[in-house]
mmCIF file of C-alpha atoms in Angstrom:
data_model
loop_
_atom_site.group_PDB
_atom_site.id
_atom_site.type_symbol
_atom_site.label_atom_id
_atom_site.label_comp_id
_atom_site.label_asym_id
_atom_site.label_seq_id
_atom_site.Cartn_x
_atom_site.Cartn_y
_atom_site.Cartn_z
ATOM 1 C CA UNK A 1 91.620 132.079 80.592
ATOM 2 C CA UNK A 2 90.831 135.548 82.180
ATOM 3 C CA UNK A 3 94.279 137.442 83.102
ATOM 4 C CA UNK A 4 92.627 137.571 86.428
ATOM 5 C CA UNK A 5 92.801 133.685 86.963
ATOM 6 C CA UNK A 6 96.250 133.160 85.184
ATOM 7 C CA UNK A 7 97.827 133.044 89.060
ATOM 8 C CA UNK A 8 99.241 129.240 89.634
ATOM 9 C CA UNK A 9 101.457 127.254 88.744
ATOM 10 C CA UNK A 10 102.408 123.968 88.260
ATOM 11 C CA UNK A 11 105.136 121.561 90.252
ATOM 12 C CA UNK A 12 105.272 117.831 90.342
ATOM 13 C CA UNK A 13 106.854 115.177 92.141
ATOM 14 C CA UNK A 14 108.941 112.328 91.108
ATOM 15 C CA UNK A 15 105.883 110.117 90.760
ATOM 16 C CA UNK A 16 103.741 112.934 88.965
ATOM 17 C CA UNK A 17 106.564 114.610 86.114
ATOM 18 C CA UNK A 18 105.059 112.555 83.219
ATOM 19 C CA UNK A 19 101.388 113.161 83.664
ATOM 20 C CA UNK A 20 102.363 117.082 84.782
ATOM 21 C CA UNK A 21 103.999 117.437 81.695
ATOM 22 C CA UNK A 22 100.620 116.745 79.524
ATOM 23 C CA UNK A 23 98.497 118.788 81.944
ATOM 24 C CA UNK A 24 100.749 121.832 81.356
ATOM 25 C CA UNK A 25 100.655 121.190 77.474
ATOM 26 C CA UNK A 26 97.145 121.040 78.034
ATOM 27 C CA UNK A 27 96.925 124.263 80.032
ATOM 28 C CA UNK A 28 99.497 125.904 77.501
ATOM 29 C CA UNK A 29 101.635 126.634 80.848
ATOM 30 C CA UNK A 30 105.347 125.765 81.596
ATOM 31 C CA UNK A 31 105.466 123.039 84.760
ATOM 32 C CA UNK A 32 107.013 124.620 87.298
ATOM 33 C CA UNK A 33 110.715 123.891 89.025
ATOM 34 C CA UNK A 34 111.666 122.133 91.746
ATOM 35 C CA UNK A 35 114.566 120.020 93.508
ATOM 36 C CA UNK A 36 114.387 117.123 95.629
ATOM 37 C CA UNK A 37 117.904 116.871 97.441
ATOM 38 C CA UNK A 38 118.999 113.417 98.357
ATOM 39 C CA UNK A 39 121.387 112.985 101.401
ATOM 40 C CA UNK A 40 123.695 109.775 102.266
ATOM 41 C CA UNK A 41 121.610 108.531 104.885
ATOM 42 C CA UNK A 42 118.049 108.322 102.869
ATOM 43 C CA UNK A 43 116.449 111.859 104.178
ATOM 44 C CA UNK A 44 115.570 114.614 101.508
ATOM 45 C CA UNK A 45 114.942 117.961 100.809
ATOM 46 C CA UNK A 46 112.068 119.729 98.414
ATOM 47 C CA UNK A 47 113.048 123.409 97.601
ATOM 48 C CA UNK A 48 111.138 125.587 94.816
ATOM 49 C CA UNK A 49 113.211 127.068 92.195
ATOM 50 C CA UNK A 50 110.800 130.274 91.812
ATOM 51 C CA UNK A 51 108.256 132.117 93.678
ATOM 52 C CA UNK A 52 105.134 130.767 94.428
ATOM 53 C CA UNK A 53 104.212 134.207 96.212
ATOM 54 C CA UNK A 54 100.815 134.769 96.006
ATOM 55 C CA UNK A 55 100.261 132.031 93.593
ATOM 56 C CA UNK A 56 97.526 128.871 93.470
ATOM 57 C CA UNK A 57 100.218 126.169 93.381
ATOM 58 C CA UNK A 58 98.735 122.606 92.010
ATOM 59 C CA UNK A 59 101.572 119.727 93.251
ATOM 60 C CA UNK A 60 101.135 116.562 91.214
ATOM 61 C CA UNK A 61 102.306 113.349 93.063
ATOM 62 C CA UNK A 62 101.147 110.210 93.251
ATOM 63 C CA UNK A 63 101.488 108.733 96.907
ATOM 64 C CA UNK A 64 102.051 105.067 95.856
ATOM 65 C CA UNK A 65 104.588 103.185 98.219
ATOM 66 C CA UNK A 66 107.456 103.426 99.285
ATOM 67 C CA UNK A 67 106.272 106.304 101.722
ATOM 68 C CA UNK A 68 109.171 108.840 99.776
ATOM 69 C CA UNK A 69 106.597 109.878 97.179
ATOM 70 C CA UNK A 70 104.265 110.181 100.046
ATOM 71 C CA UNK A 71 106.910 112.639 101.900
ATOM 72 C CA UNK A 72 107.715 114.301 98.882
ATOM 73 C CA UNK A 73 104.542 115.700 98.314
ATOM 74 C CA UNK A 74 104.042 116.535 102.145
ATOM 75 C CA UNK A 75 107.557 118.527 102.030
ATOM 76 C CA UNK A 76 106.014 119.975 98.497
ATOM 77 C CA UNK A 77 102.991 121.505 100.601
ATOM 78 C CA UNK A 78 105.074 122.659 103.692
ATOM 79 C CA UNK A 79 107.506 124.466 101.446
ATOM 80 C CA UNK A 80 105.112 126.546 99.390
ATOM 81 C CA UNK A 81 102.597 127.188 102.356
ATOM 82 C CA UNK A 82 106.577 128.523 103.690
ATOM 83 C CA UNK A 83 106.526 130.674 100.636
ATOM 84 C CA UNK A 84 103.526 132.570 101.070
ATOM 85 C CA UNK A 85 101.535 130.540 98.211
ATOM 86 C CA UNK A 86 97.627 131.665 98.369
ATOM 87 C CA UNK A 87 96.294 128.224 97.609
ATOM 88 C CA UNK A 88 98.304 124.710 98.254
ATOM 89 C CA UNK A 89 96.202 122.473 96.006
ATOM 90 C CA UNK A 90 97.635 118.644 96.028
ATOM 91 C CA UNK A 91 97.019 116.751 92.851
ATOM 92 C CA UNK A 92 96.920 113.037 93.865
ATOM 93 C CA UNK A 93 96.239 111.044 90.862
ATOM 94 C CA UNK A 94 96.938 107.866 92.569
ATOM 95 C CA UNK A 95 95.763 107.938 96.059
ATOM 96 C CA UNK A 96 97.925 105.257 98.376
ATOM 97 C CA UNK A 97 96.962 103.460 100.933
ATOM 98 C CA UNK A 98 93.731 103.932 99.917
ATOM 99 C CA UNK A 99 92.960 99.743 100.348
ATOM 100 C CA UNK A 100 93.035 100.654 104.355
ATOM 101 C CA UNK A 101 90.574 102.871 104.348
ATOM 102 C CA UNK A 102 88.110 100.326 107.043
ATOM 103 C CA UNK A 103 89.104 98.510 110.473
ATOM 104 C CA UNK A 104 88.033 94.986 108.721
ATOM 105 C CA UNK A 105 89.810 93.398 111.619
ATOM 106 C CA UNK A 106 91.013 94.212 115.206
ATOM 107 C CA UNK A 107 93.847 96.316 116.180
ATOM 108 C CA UNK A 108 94.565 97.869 112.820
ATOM 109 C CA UNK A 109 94.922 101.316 111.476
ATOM 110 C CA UNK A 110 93.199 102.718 109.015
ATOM 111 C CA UNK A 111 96.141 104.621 106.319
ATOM 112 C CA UNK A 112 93.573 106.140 104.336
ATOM 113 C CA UNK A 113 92.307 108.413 106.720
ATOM 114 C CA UNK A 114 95.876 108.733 108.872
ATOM 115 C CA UNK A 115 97.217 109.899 105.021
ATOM 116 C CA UNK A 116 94.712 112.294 104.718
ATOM 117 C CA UNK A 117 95.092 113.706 107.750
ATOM 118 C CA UNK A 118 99.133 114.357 107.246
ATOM 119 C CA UNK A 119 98.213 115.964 103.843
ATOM 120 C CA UNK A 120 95.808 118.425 105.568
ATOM 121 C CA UNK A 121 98.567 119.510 108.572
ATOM 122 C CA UNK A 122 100.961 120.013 106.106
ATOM 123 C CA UNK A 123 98.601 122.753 104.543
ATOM 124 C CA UNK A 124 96.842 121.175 101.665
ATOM 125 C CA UNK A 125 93.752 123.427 100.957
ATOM 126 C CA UNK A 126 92.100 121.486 98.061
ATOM 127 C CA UNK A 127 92.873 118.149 96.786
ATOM 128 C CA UNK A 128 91.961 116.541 93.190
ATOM 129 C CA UNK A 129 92.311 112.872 92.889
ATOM 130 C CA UNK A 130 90.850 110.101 90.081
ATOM 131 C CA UNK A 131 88.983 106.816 91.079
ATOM 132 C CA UNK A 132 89.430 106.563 94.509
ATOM 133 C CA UNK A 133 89.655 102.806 95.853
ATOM 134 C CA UNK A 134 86.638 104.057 97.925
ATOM 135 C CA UNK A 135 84.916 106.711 97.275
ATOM 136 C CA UNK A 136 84.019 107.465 101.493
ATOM 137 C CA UNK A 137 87.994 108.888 101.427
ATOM 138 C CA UNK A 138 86.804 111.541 100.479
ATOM 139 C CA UNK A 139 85.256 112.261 103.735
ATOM 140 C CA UNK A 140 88.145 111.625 105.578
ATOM 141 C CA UNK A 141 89.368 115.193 104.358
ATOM 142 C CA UNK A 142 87.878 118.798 105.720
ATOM 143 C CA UNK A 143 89.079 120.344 102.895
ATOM 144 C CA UNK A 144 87.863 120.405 99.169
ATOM 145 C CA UNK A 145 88.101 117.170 97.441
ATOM 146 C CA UNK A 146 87.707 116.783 93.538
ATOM 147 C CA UNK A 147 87.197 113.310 93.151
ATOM 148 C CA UNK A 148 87.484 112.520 88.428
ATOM 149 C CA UNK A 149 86.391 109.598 87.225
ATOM 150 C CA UNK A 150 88.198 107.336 84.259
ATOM 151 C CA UNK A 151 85.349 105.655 83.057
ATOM 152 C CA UNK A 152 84.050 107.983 80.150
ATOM 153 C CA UNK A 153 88.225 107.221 78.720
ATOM 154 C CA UNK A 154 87.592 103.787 79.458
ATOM 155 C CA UNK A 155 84.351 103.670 77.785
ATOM 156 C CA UNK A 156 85.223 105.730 74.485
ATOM 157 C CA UNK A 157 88.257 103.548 74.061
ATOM 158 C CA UNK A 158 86.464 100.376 74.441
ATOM 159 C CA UNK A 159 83.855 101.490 71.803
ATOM 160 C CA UNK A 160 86.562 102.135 69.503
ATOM 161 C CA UNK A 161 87.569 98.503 69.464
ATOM 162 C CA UNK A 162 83.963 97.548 67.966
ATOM 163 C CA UNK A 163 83.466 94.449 69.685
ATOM 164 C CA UNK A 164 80.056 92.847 68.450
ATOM 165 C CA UNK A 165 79.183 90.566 71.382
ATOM 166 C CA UNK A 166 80.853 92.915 74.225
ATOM 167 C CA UNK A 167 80.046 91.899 77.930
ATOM 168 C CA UNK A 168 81.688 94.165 81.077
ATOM 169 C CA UNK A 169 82.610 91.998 84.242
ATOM 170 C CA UNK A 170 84.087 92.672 87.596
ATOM 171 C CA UNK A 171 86.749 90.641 89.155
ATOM 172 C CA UNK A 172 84.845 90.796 92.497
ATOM 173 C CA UNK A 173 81.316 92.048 93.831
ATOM 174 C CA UNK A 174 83.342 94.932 95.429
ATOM 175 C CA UNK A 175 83.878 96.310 92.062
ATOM 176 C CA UNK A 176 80.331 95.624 91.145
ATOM 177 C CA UNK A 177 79.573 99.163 91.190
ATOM 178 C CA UNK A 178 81.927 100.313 89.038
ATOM 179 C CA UNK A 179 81.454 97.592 86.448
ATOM 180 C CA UNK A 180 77.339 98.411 86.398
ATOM 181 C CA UNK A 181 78.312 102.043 85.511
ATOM 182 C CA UNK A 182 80.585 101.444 82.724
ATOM 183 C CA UNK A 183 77.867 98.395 81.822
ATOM 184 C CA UNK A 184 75.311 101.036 81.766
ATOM 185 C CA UNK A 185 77.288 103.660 79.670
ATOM 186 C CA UNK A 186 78.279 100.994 76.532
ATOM 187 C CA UNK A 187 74.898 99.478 76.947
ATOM 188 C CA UNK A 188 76.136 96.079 77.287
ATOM 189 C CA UNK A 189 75.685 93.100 79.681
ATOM 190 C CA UNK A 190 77.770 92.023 82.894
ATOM 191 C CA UNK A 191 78.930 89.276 84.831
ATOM 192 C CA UNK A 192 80.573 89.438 87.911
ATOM 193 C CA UNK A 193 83.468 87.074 89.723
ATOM 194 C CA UNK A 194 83.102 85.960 93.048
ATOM 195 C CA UNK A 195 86.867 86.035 94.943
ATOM 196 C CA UNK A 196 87.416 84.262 98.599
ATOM 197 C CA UNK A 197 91.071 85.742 99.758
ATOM 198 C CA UNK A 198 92.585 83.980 102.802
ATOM 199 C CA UNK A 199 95.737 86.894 102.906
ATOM 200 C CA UNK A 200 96.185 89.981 101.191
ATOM 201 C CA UNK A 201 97.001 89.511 97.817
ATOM 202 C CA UNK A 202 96.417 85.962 97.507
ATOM 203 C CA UNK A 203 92.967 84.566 96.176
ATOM 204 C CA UNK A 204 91.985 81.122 97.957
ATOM 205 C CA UNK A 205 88.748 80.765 95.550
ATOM 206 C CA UNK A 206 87.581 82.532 92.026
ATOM 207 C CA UNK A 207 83.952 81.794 90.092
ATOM 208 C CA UNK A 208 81.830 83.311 87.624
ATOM 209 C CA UNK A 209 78.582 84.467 88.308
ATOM 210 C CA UNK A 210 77.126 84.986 84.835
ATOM 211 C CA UNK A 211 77.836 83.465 81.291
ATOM 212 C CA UNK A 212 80.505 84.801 78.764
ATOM 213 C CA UNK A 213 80.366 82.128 76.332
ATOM 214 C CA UNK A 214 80.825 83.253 73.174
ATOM 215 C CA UNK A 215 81.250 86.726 74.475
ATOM 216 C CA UNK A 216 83.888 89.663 74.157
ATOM 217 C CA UNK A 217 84.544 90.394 78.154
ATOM 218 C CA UNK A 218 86.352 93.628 79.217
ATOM 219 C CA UNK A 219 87.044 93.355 83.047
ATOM 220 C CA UNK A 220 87.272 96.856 84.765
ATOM 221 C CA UNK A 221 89.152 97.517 88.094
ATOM 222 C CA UNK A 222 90.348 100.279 90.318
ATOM 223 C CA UNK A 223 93.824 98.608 90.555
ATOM 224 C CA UNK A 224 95.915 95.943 89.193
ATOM 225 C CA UNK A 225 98.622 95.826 92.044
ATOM 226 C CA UNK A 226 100.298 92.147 91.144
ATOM 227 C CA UNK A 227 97.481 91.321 88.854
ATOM 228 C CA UNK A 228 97.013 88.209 90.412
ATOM 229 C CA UNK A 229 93.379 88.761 90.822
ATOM 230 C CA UNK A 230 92.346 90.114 87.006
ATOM 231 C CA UNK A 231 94.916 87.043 85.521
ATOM 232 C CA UNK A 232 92.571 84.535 87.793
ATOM 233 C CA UNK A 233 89.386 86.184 86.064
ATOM 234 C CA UNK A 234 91.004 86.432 82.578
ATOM 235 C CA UNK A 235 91.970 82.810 82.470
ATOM 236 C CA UNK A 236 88.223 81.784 84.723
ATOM 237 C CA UNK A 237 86.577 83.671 81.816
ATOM 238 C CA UNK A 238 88.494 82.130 78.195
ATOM 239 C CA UNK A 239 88.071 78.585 80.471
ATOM 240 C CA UNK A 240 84.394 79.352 80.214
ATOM 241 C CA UNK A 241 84.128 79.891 76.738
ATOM 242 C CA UNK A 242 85.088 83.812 76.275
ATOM 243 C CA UNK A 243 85.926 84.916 72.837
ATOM 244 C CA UNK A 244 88.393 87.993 74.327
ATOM 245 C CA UNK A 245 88.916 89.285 77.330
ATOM 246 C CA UNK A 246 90.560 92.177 77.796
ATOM 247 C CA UNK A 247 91.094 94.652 81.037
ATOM 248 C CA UNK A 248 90.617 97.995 81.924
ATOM 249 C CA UNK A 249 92.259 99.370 85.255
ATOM 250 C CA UNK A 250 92.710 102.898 86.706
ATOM 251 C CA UNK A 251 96.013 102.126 88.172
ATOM 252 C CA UNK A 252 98.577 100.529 86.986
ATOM 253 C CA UNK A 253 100.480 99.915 90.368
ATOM 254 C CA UNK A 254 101.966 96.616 88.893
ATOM 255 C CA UNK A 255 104.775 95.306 91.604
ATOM 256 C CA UNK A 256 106.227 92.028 91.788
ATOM 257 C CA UNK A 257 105.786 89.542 89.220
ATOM 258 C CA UNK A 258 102.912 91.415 87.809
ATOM 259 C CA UNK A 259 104.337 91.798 84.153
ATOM 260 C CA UNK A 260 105.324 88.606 84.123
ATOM 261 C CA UNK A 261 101.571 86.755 85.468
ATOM 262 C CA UNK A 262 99.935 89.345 82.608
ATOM 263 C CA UNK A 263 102.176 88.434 79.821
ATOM 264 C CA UNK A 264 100.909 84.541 80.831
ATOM 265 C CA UNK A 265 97.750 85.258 81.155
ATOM 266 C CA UNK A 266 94.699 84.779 78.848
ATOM 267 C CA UNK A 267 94.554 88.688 78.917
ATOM 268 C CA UNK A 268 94.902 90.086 75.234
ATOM 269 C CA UNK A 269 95.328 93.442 76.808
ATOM 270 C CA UNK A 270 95.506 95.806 79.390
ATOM 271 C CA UNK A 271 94.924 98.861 79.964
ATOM 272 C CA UNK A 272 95.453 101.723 82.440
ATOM 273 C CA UNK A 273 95.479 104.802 82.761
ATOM 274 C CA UNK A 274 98.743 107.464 83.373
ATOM 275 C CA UNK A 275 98.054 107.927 87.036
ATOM 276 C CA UNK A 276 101.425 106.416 87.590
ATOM 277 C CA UNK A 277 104.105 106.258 85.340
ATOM 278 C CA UNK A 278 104.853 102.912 83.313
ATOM 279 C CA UNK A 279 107.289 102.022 80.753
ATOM 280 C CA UNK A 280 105.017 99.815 78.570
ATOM 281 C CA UNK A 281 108.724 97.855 76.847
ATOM 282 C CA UNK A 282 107.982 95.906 80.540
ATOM 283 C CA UNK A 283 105.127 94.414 79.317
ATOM 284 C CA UNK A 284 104.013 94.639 75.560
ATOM 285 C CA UNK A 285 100.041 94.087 76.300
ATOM 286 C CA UNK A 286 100.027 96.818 78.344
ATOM 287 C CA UNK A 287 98.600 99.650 77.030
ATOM 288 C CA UNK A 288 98.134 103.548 78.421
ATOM 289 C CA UNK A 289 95.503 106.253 78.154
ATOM 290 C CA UNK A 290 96.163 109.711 79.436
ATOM 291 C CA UNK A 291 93.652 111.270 82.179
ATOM 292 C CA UNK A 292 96.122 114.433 81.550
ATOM 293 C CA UNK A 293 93.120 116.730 79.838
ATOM 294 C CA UNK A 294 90.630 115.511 82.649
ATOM 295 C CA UNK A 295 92.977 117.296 85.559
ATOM 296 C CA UNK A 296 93.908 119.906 83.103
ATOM 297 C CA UNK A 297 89.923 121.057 82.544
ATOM 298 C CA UNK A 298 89.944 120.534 86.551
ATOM 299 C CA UNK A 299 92.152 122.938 87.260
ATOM 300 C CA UNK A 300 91.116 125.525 84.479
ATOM 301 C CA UNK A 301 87.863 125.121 85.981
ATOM 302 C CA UNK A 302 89.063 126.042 89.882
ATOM 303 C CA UNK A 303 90.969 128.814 88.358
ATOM 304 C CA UNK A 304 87.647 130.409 86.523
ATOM 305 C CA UNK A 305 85.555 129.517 89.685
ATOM 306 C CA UNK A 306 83.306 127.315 87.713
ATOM 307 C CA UNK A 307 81.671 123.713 88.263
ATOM 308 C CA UNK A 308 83.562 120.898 88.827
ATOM 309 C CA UNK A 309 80.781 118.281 88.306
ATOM 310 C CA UNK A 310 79.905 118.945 84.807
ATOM 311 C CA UNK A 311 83.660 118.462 83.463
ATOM 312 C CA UNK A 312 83.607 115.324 85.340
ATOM 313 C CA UNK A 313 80.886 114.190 83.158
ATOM 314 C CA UNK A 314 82.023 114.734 80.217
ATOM 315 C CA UNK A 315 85.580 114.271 80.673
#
């Protein structure tokens, strides 16, 4: 990198110290340091340990509930645009609240854009996030947004495994999308599942549109929350004759019982990327692939002013 574009650094919240880590390996930079200061009655402090004077400062954080790592980052911003940094450039690799991103009913708010809007006020100038729940949230922002994509990990892991009689499905038409591109890249079939929720996070009715008999099925997903819905599929799919099945998820959010529904699931394994941290002794068929050299070539790439677009293809 030019001596010219060497000005940034590196700082990451709780949520984002792992996956910082193996960007600033990646960059061949030290991460940056910072304290979060905790008092009695729940409120906290963010304070920068050096000078960001003058500096492009990336903040990784993932915004995942509880609203803390949410605040973090949104102290993170106030306190270097308080420093005089030149750039403020938040690194979201899990974007929350990202499922309320539409009024789907009356008299509800829509997070996704009320989120954005906080991370803008605080003095964001740029953000760079991976496989958005929906890719319009990027719109919600007037500011720069680098929106990576997983699937090219996804895919070159997935070839790896040499399945003969693959087949790529997606737990609901939603998803469909997604599931056509990776279908597309591993030139294999896909099937899709049909889901009827009556509440949030509970699934009243699950088919399969498509046969898998015989077949080697990798399900893909944006998230796997409490994996209710990609356990449904899993066991939907070896019920109709599935040789494996296997799943592939961006974010591994995994709250309540998830671990425990995957572990008794049909699922041989699955897999998600480091957006969020995960200790994988929770649940052994879990398994992790980093996205740490896609935000790394991201940010080299902002630093040396060139295009964003053709890293995200090949990344």
């Amino acid at each position: 990198m030019n001596e010219e574009r060497r000005h940034f650094k590196i700082f990451a919240g709780t949520k984002g110290e792992n996956l910082a880590q193996n960007i600033c390996k990646q960059l061949g930079c030290k991460l940056g340091k910072r304290t979060i200061e905790h008092y009695s009655d729940g409120e906290f402090s963010a304070a920068f340990e050096e000078s960001v004077r003058g500096q492009s400062v990336y903040l990784i954080q993932s915004t995942c509930p509880s609203s803390d790592n949410l605040m973090e980052l949104l102290l993170m911003i106030d306190a270097a645009k308080r420093a005089s940094a030149y750039k403020i450039i938040a690194v979201i690799p899990y974007f929350g609240w990202a499922r309320q991103d539409r009024k789907d009913k009356g008299r509800v708010s829509i997070g996704a854009k009320l989120v954005a809007d906080m991370i803008q006020v605080a003095g964001a100038d740029r953000v760079i996030t991976i496989d958005l729940h929906a890719e319009q949230i990027q719109g919600f922002f007037n500011i720069p947004v680098d929106h990576l994509y997983g699937l090219n990990t996804f895919a070159d892991y997935i070839a790896s495994l040499n399945m003969p009689n693959l087949i790529i499905a997606s737990p609901d038409e939603g998803g469909s999308k997604r599931a056509a591109k990776l279908a597309a890249k591993l030139n294999a079939p896909m099937v899709m599942c049909y889901k009827n929720r009556e509440k949030a996070n509970e699934i009243a009715e699950m088919r399969i549109l498509g046969d898998v008999a015989g077949k080697d099925v990798v399900i893909i997903d944006d998230i796997c929350d409490t994996a209710g819905t990609l356990c449904k599929a899993a066991n939907l799919m070896k019920e109709a004759g599935a040789t494996s099945v296997r799943a592939v998820v961006s974010h591994g959010v995994m709250s309540g019982k998830a671990c425990e529904r995957v572990m008794n699931s049909a699922l041989e394994e699955l897999v998600f990327t480091d957006s969020l941290p995960f200790d994988t002794a929770q649940c052994q068929k879990v398994h992790v692939l980093s996205v740490a050299r896609s935000f790394a070539d991201t940010i080299r790439a902002i630093q040396e002013h060139r295009s964003i677009s053709e890293i995200n293809q090949n990344s």
